[in-house]
Tab-separated table of C-alpha atoms and ligand atoms in Angstrom:
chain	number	residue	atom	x	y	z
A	1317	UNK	CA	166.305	83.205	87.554
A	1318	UNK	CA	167.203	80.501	84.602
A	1319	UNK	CA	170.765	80.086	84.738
A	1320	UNK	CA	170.685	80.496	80.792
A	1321	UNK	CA	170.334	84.086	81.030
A	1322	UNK	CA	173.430	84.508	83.658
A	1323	UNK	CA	175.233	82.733	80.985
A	1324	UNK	CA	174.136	85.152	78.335
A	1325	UNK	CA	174.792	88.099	80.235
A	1326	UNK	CA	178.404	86.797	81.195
A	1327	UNK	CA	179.582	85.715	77.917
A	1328	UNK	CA	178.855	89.735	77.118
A	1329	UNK	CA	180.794	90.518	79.998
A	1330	UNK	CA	183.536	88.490	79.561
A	1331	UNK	CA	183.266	89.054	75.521
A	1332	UNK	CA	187.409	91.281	74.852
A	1333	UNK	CA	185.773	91.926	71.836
A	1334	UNK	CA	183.345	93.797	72.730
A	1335	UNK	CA	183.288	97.276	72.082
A	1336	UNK	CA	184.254	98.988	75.619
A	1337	UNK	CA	181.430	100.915	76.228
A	1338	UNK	CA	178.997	98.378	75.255
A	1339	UNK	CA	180.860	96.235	78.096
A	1340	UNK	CA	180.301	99.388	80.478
A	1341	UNK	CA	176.232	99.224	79.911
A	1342	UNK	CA	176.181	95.440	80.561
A	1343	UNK	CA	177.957	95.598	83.469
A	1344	UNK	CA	175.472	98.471	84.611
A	1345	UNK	CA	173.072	96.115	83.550
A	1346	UNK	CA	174.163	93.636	85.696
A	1347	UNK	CA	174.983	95.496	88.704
A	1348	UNK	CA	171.005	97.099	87.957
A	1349	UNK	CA	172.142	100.330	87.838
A	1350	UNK	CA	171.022	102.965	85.496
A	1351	UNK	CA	171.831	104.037	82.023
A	1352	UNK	CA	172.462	107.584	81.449
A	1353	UNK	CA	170.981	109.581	78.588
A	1354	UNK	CA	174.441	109.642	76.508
A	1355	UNK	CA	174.109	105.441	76.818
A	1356	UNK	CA	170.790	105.695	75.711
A	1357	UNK	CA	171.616	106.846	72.533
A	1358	UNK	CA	174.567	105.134	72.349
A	1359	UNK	CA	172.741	102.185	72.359
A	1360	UNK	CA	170.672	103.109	69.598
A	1361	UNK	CA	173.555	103.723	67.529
A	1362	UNK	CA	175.950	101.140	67.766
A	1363	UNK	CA	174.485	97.799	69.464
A	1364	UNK	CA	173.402	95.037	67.920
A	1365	UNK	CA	169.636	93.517	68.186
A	1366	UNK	CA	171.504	90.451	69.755
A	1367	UNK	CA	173.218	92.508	72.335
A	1368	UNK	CA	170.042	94.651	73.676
A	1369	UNK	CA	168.000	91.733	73.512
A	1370	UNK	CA	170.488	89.786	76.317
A	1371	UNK	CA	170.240	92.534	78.183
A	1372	UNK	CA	166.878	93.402	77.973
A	1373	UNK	CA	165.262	89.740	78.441
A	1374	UNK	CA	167.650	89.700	81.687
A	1375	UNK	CA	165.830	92.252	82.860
A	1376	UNK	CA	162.658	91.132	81.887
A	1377	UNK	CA	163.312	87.658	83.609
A	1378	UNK	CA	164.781	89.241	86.009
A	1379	UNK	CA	161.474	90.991	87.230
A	1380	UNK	CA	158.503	88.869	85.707
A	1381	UNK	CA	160.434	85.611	84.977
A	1382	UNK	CA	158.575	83.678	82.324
A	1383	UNK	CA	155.065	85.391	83.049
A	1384	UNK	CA	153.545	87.504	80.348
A	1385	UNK	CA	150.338	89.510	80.965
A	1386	UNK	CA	147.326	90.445	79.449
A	1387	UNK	CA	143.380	91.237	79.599
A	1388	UNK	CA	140.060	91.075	78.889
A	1389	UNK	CA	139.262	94.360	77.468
A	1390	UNK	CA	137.469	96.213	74.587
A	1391	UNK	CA	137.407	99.701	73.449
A	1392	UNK	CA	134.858	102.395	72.976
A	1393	UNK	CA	135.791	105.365	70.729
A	1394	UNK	CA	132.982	108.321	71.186
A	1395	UNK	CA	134.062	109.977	67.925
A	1396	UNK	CA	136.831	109.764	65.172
A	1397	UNK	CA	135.994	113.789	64.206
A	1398	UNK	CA	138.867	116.053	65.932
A	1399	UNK	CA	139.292	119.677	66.388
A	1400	UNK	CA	143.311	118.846	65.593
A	1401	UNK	CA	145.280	117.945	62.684
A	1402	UNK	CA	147.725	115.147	63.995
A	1403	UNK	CA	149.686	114.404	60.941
A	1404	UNK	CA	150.341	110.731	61.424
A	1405	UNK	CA	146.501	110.403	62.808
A	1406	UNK	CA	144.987	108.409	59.815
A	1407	UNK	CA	141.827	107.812	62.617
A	1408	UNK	CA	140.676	111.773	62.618
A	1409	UNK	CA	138.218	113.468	60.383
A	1410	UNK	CA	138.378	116.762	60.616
A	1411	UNK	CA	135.529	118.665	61.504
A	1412	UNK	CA	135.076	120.379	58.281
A	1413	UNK	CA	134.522	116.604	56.897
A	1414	UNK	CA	132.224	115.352	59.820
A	1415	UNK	CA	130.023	113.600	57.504
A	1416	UNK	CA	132.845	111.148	56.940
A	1417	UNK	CA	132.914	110.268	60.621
A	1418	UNK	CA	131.160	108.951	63.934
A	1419	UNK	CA	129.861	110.933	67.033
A	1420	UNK	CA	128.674	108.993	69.989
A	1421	UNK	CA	125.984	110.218	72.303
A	1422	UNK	CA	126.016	108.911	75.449
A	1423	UNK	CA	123.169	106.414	75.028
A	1424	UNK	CA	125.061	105.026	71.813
A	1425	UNK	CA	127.899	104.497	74.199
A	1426	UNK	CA	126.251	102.851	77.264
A	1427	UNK	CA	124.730	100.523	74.300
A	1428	UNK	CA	127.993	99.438	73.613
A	1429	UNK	CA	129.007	99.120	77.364
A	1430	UNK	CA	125.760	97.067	78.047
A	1431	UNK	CA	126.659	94.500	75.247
A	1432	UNK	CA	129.353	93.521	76.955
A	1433	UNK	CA	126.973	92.697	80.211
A	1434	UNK	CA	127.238	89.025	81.533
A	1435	UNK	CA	130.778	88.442	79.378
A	1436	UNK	CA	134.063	88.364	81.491
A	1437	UNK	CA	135.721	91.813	80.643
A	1438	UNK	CA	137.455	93.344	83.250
A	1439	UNK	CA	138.361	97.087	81.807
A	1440	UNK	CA	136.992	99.384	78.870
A	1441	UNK	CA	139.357	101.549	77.216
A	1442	UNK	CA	137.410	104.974	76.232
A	1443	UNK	CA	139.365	107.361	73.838
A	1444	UNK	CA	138.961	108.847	70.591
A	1445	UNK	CA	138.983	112.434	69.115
A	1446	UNK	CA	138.485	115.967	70.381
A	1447	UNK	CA	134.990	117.574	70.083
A	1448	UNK	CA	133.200	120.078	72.026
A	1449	UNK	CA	130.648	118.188	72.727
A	1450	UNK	CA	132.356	115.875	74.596
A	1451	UNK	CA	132.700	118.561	77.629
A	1452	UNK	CA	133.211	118.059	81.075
A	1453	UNK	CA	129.449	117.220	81.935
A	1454	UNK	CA	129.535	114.471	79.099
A	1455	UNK	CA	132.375	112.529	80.773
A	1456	UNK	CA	131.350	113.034	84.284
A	1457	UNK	CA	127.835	111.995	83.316
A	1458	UNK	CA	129.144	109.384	81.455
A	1459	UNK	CA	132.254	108.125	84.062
A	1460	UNK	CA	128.902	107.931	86.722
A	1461	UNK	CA	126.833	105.383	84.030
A	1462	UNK	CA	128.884	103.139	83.230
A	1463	UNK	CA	129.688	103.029	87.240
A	1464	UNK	CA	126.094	102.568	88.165
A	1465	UNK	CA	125.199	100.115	85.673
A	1466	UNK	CA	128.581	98.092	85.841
A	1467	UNK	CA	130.584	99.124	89.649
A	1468	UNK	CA	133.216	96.457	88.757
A	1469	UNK	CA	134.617	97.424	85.124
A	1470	UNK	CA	137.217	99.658	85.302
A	1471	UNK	CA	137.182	102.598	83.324
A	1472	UNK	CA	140.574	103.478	81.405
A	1473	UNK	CA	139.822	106.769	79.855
A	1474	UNK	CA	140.534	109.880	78.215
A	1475	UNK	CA	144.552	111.498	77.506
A	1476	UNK	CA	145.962	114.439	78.796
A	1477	UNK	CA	145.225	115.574	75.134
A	1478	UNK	CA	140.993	115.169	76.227
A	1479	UNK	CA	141.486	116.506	79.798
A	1480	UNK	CA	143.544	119.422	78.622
A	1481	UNK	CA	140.931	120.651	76.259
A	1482	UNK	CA	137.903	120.138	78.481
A	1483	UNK	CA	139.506	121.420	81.738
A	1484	UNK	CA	140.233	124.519	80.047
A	1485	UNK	CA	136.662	124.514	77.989
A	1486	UNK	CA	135.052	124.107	81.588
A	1487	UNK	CA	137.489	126.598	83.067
A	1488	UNK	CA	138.089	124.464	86.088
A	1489	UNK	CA	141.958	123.754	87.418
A	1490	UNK	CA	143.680	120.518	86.471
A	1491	UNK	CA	143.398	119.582	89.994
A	1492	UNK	CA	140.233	120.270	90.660
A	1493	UNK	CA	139.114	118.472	87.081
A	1494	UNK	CA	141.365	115.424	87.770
A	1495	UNK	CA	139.375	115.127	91.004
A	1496	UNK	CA	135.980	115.308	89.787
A	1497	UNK	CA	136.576	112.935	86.776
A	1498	UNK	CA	138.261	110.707	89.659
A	1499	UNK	CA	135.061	110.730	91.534
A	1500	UNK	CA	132.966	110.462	89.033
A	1501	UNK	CA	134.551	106.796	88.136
A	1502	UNK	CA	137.822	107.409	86.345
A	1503	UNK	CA	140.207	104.097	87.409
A	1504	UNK	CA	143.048	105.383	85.468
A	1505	UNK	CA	144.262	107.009	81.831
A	1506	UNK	CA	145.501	105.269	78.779
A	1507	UNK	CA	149.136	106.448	77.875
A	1508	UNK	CA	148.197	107.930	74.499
A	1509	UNK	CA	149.100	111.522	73.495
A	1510	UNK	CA	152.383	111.802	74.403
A	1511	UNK	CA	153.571	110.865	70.884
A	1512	UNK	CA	157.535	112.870	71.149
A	1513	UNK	CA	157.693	115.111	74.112
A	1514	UNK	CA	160.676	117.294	72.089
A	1515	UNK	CA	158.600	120.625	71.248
A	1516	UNK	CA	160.374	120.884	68.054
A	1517	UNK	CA	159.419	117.681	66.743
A	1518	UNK	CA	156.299	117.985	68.552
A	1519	UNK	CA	155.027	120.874	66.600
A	1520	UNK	CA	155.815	119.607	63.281
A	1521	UNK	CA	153.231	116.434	64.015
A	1522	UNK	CA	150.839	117.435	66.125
A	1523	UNK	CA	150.780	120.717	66.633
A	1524	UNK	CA	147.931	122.770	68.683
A	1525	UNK	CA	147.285	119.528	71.192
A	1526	UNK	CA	148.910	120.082	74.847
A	1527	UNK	CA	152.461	120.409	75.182
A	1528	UNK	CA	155.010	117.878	77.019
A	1529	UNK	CA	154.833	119.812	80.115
A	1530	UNK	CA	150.780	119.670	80.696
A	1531	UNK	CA	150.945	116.253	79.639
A	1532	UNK	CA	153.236	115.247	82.387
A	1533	UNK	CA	151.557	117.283	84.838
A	1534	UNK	CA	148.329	115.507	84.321
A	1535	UNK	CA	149.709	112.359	84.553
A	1536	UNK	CA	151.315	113.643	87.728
A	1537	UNK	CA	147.915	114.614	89.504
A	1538	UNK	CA	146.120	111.381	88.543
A	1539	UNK	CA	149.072	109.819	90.264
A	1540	UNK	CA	148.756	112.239	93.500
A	1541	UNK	CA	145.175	111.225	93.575
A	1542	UNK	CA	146.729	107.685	94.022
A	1543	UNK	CA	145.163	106.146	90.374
A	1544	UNK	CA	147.832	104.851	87.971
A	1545	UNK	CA	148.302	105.473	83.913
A	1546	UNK	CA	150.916	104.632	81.508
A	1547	UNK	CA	153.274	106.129	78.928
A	1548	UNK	CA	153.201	105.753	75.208
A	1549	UNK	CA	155.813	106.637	72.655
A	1550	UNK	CA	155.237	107.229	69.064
A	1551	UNK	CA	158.890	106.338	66.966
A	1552	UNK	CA	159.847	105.711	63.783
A	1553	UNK	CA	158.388	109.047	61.869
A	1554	UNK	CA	160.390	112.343	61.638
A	1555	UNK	CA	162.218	111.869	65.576
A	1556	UNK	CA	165.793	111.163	66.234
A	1557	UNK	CA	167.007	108.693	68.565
A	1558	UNK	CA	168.268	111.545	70.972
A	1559	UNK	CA	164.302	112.352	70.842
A	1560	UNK	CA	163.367	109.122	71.793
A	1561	UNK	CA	165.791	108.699	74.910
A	1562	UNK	CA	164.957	112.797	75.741
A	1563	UNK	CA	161.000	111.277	76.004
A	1564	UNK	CA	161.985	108.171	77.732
A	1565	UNK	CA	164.399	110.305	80.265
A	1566	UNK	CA	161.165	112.515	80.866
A	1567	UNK	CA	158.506	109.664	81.497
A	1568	UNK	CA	161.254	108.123	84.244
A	1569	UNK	CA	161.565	111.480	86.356
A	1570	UNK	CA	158.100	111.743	86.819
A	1571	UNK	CA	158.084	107.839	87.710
A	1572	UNK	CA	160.671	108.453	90.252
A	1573	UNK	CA	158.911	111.539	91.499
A	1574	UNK	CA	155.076	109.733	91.700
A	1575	UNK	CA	155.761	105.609	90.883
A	1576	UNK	CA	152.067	106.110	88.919
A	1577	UNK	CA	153.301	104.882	85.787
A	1578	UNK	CA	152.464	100.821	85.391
A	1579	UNK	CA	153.165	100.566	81.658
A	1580	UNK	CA	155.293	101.967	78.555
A	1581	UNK	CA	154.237	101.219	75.206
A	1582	UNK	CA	156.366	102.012	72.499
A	1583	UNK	CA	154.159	103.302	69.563
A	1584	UNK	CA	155.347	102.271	65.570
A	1585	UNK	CA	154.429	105.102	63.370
A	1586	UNK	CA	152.267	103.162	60.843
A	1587	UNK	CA	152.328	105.285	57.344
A	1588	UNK	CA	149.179	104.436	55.905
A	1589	UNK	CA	145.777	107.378	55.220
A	1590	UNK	CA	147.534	109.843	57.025
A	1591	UNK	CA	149.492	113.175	56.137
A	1592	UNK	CA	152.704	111.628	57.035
A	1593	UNK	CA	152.751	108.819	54.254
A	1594	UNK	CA	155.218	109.463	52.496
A	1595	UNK	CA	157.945	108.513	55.411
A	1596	UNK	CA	158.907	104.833	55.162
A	1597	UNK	CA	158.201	102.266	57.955
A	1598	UNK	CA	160.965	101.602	60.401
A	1599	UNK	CA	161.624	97.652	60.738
A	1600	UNK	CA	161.051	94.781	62.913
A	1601	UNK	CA	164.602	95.184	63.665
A	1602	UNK	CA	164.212	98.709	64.929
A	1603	UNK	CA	160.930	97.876	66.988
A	1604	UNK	CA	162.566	94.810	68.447
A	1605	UNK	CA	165.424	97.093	69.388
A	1606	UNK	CA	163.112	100.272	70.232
A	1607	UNK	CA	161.434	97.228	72.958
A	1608	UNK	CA	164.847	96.122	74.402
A	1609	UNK	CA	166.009	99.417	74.783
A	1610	UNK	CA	162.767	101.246	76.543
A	1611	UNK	CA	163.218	97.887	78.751
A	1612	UNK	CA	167.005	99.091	79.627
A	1613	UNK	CA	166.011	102.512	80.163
A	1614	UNK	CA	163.135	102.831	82.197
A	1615	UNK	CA	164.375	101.170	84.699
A	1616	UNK	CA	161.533	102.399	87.185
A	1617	UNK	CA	158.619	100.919	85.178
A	1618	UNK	CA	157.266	97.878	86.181
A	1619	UNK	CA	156.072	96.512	82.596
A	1620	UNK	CA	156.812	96.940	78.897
A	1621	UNK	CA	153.953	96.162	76.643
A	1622	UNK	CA	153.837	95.916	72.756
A	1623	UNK	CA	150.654	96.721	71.621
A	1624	UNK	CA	149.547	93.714	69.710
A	1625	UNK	CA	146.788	95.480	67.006
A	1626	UNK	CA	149.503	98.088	65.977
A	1627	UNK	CA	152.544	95.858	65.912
A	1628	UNK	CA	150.944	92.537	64.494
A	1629	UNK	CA	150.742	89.714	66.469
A	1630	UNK	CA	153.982	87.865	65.084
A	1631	UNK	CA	156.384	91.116	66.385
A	1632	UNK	CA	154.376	90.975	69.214
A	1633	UNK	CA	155.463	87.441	70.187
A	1634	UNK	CA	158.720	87.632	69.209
A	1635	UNK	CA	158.980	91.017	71.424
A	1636	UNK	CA	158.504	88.957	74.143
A	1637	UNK	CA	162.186	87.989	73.737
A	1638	UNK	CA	162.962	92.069	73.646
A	1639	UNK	CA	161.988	92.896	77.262
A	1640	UNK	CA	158.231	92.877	76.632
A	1641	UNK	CA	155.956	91.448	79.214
A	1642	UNK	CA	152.329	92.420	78.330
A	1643	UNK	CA	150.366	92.162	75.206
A	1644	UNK	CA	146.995	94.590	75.625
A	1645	UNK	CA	144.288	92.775	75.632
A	1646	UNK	CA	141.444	90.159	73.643
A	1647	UNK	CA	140.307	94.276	72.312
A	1648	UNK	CA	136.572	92.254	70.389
A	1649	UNK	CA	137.651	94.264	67.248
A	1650	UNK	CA	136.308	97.209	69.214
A	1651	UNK	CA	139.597	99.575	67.611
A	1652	UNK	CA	139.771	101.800	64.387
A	1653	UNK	CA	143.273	103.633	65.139
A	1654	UNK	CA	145.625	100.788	63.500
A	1655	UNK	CA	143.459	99.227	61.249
A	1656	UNK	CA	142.866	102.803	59.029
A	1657	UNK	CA	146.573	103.487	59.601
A	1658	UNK	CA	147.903	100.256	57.459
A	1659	UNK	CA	148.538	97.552	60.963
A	1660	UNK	CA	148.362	93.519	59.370
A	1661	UNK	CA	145.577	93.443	62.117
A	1662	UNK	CA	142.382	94.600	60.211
A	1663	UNK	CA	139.990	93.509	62.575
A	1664	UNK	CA	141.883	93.417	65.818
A	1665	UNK	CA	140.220	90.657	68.298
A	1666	UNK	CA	141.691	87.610	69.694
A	1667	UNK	CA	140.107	84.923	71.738
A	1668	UNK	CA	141.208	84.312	75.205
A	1669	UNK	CA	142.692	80.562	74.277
A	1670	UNK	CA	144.180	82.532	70.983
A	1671	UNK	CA	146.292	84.995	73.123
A	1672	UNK	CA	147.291	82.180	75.491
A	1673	UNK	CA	148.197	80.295	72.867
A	1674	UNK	CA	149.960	83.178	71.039
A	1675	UNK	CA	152.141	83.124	74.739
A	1676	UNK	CA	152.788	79.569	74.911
A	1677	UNK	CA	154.110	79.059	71.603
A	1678	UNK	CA	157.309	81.393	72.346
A	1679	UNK	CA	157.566	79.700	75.759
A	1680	UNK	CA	156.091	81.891	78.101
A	1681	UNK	CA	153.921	81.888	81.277
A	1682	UNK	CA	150.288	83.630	80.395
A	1683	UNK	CA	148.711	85.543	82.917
A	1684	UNK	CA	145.158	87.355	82.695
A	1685	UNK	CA	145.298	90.022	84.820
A	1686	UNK	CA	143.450	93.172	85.444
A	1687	UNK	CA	144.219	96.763	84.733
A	1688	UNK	CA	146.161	97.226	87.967
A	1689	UNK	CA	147.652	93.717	87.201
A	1690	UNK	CA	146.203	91.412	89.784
A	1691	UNK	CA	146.581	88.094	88.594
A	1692	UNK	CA	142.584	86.869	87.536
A	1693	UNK	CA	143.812	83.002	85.858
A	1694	UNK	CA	146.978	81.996	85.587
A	1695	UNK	CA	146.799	79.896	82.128
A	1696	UNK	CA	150.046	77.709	82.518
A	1697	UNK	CA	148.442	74.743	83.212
A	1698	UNK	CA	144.966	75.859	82.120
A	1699	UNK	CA	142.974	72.963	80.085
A	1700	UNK	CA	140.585	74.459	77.615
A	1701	UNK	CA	139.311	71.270	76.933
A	1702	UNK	CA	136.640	71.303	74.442
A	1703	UNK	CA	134.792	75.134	76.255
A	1704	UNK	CA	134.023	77.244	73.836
A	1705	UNK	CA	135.963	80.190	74.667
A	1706	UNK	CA	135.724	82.360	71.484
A	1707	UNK	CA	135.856	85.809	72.536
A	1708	UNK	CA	132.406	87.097	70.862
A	1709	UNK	CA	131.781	85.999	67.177
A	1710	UNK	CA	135.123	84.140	66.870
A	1711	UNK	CA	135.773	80.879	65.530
A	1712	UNK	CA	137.320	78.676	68.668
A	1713	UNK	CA	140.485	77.136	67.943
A	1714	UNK	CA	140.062	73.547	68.544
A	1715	UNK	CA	142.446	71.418	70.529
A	1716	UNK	CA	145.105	69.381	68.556
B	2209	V47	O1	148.305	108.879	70.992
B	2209	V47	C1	147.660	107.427	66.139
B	2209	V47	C2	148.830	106.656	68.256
B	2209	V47	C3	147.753	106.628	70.250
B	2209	V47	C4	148.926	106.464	64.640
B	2209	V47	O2	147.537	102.812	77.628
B	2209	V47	C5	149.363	106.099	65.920
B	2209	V47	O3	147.120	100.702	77.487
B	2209	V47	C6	151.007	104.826	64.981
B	2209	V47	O4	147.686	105.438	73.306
B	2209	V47	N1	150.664	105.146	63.728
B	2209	V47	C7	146.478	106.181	70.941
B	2209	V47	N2	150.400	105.286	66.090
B	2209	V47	C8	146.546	104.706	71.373
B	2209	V47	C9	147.150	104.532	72.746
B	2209	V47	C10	147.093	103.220	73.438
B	2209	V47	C11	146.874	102.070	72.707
B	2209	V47	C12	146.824	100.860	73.394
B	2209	V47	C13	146.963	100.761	74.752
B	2209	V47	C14	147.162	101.925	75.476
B	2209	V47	C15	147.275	101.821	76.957
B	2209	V47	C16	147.257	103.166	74.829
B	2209	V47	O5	147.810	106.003	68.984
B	2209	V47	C17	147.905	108.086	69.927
B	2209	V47	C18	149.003	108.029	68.882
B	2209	V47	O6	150.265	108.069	69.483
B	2209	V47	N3	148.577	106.724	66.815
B	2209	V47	N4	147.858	107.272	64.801
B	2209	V47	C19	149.632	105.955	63.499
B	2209	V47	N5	149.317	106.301	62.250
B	2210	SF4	FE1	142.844	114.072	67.163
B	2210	SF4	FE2	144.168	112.232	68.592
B	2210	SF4	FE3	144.100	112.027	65.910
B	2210	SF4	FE4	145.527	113.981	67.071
B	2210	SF4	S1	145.913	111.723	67.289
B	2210	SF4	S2	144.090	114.233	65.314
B	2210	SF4	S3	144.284	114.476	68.861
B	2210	SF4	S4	142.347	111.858	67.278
């Protein structure tokens, strides 16, 4: 590892001035051994960005060096009508105002996957709200398409929040749903849903949709049935910090209990067209610091990823100075959730040579990988020359 970080990390622990227990967490930092809830939220209240970032880009280094991930992906979102009334969901319509909205049928969405035929994607990302009609049948049917017509693109689908409501519509076990959506073509699940495990908070902002405990435990079959998923986090709204490190604490006993888990994303609450406007933003400050911490505390997950089309693209670089290591995906403008909540990123879609670039100009190593994060091109040295790369109907950067 670069000598530079050592240094930083020493001149922490060898810092008198340094409040005590800070000094403590570093040290367990250094020795890599866990954090325990009470430091948690102890970091949260009293450490400095400058701190958690030293200790949370030695970690990062630590595990991925330099190297900074991301894909070739783009979404497809069957419907923005939804049975439930997620107060920070500016995205839903409810039924009662379905006009307003968009329902997929199944040929509308194999259109969408078959524009994408012949280009070099590698996953599509299926989620959106909860309808009847998307039952059981539509997603096996559907899982099977997209597998017949395209073997190779992995299918990232569906929450625990989807699963939940269809298991129970079909009246089959989560077992023996898990399975069949498994072998129908599901690859893995998104880590959406999970928003603040803490039922109190929980209730107050989306209340109805499945509980902490059902989301977990679907998370924990898919990982039985050996296919991975990741973990999201929704912060900066109504939670505390002891609600954050509660969610965090949950996500890494189920990772020591399965090792599914590949990815955490930490979430910003984004305030705008949604019953929950009236709360303020949290900072770049806070997210940088949310990032650094989730990197100190889950020390059992493999990557950290800031979410580029919620966060904006200049957080997300500097993130990757916070313990961050992924950034999503290229995503062809193909998302509605953070553009109708207020993100910078209106129409979220970034070349291939954008997002590399995006990487190298903070220093790090790009990577495309896949889902499961085998390494596809390692862009380091890549020469884009004068290719076009423009990732569908964008303008190509030229070379300087
Ligand atoms: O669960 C909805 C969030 C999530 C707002 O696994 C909002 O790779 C902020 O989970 N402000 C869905 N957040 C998106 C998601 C996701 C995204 C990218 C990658 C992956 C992955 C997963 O979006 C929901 C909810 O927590 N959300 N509305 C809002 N106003
Ligand atoms: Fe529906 Fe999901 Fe929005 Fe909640 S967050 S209202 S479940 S689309």
């Amino acid at each position: 590892m670069d000598k530079k970080i050592h240094r930083n990390l020493n001149v922490l622990l060898q810092d008198d001035t340094l409040d005590a227990n800070l000094r403590k967490i570093a040290q367990k930092v250094a020795d890599a051994k866990r954090i325990t809830p009470e430091e948690g939220i102890y970091l949260y209240e009293h450490a400095s960005l400058g701190y958690v970032g030293v200790l949370a880009n030695y970690i990062r280094e630590k595990r991925h060096g330099d190297k900074t991930y991301f894909n070739r992906n783009f979404h497809v979102e069957p419907t923005n009508v939804c049975i439930y009334t997620c107060n920070f969901c500016s995205y839903s319509r409810l039924i009662k105002k379905r006009s307003e909205g968009w329902e997929y049928t199944h040929d509308d969405i194999m259109n969408i996957i078959k524009k994408y035929d012949g280009k070099p994607v590698t996953e599509v990302h299926i989620v959106g709200g909860v309808l009847p009609q998307y039952d059981f049948k539509f997603y096996i049917d559907l899982y099977k398409a997209i597998k017949a017509h395209r073997p190779d693109l992995h299918v990232k689908a569906l929450t625990p929040v989807e699963y939940h409501y269809i298991f129970k519509k079909g009246k089959v076990s989560y077992e023996e749903g898990m399975k069949a959506m498994v072998e129908a073509g599901l690859d893995s699940m998104p880590g959406g849903g999970a928003e603040i495990f803490d039922e109190e908070i929980r209730n107050q902002i989306a209340k109805d949709k499945c509980n902490a405990e059902q989301w977990l435990r679907l998370h924990e079959i898919l990982h039985d049935l050996g296919k991975r998923s990741n973990a999201t986090m929704l912060y900066g709204h109504i939670e505390s910090y002891a609600n954050r490190v509660d969610h965090m604490e949950r996500l890494r006993q189920l990772q020591d209990k399965t090792g599914g888990f590949q990815t955490f994303i930490p979430l910003k609450f984004r305030n705008q067209n949604n019953d929950m406007s009236q709360l303020e933003e949290v900072s770049a400050v806070e997210d940088l610091k949310n990032y650094a911490i989730s990197r100190i505390y889950l020390d059992n997950f493999d990557h950290i990823k800031a979410y580029w089309p919620m966060i904006g693209r200049t957080t997300a670089q500097l993130s990757l100075a916070y313990g961050v290591n992924d950034m999503d995906g290229t995503i062809d403008d193909t998302t509605k959730i953070y553009s109708m909540a207020g993100s910078e990123e209106q129409s979220p879609s970034l070349s291939t040579r954008q997002l590399v670039e995006m990487v190298k100009a903070v220093n790090r190593h790009p990577i495309e990988r896949d889902t499961v994060y085998n390494v596809i091109e390692d862009y380091q040295e890549y020469d884009f020359g004068k290719e076009e790369v423009g990732f569908i109907g964008l303008p190509v950067i030229q070379p300087t």
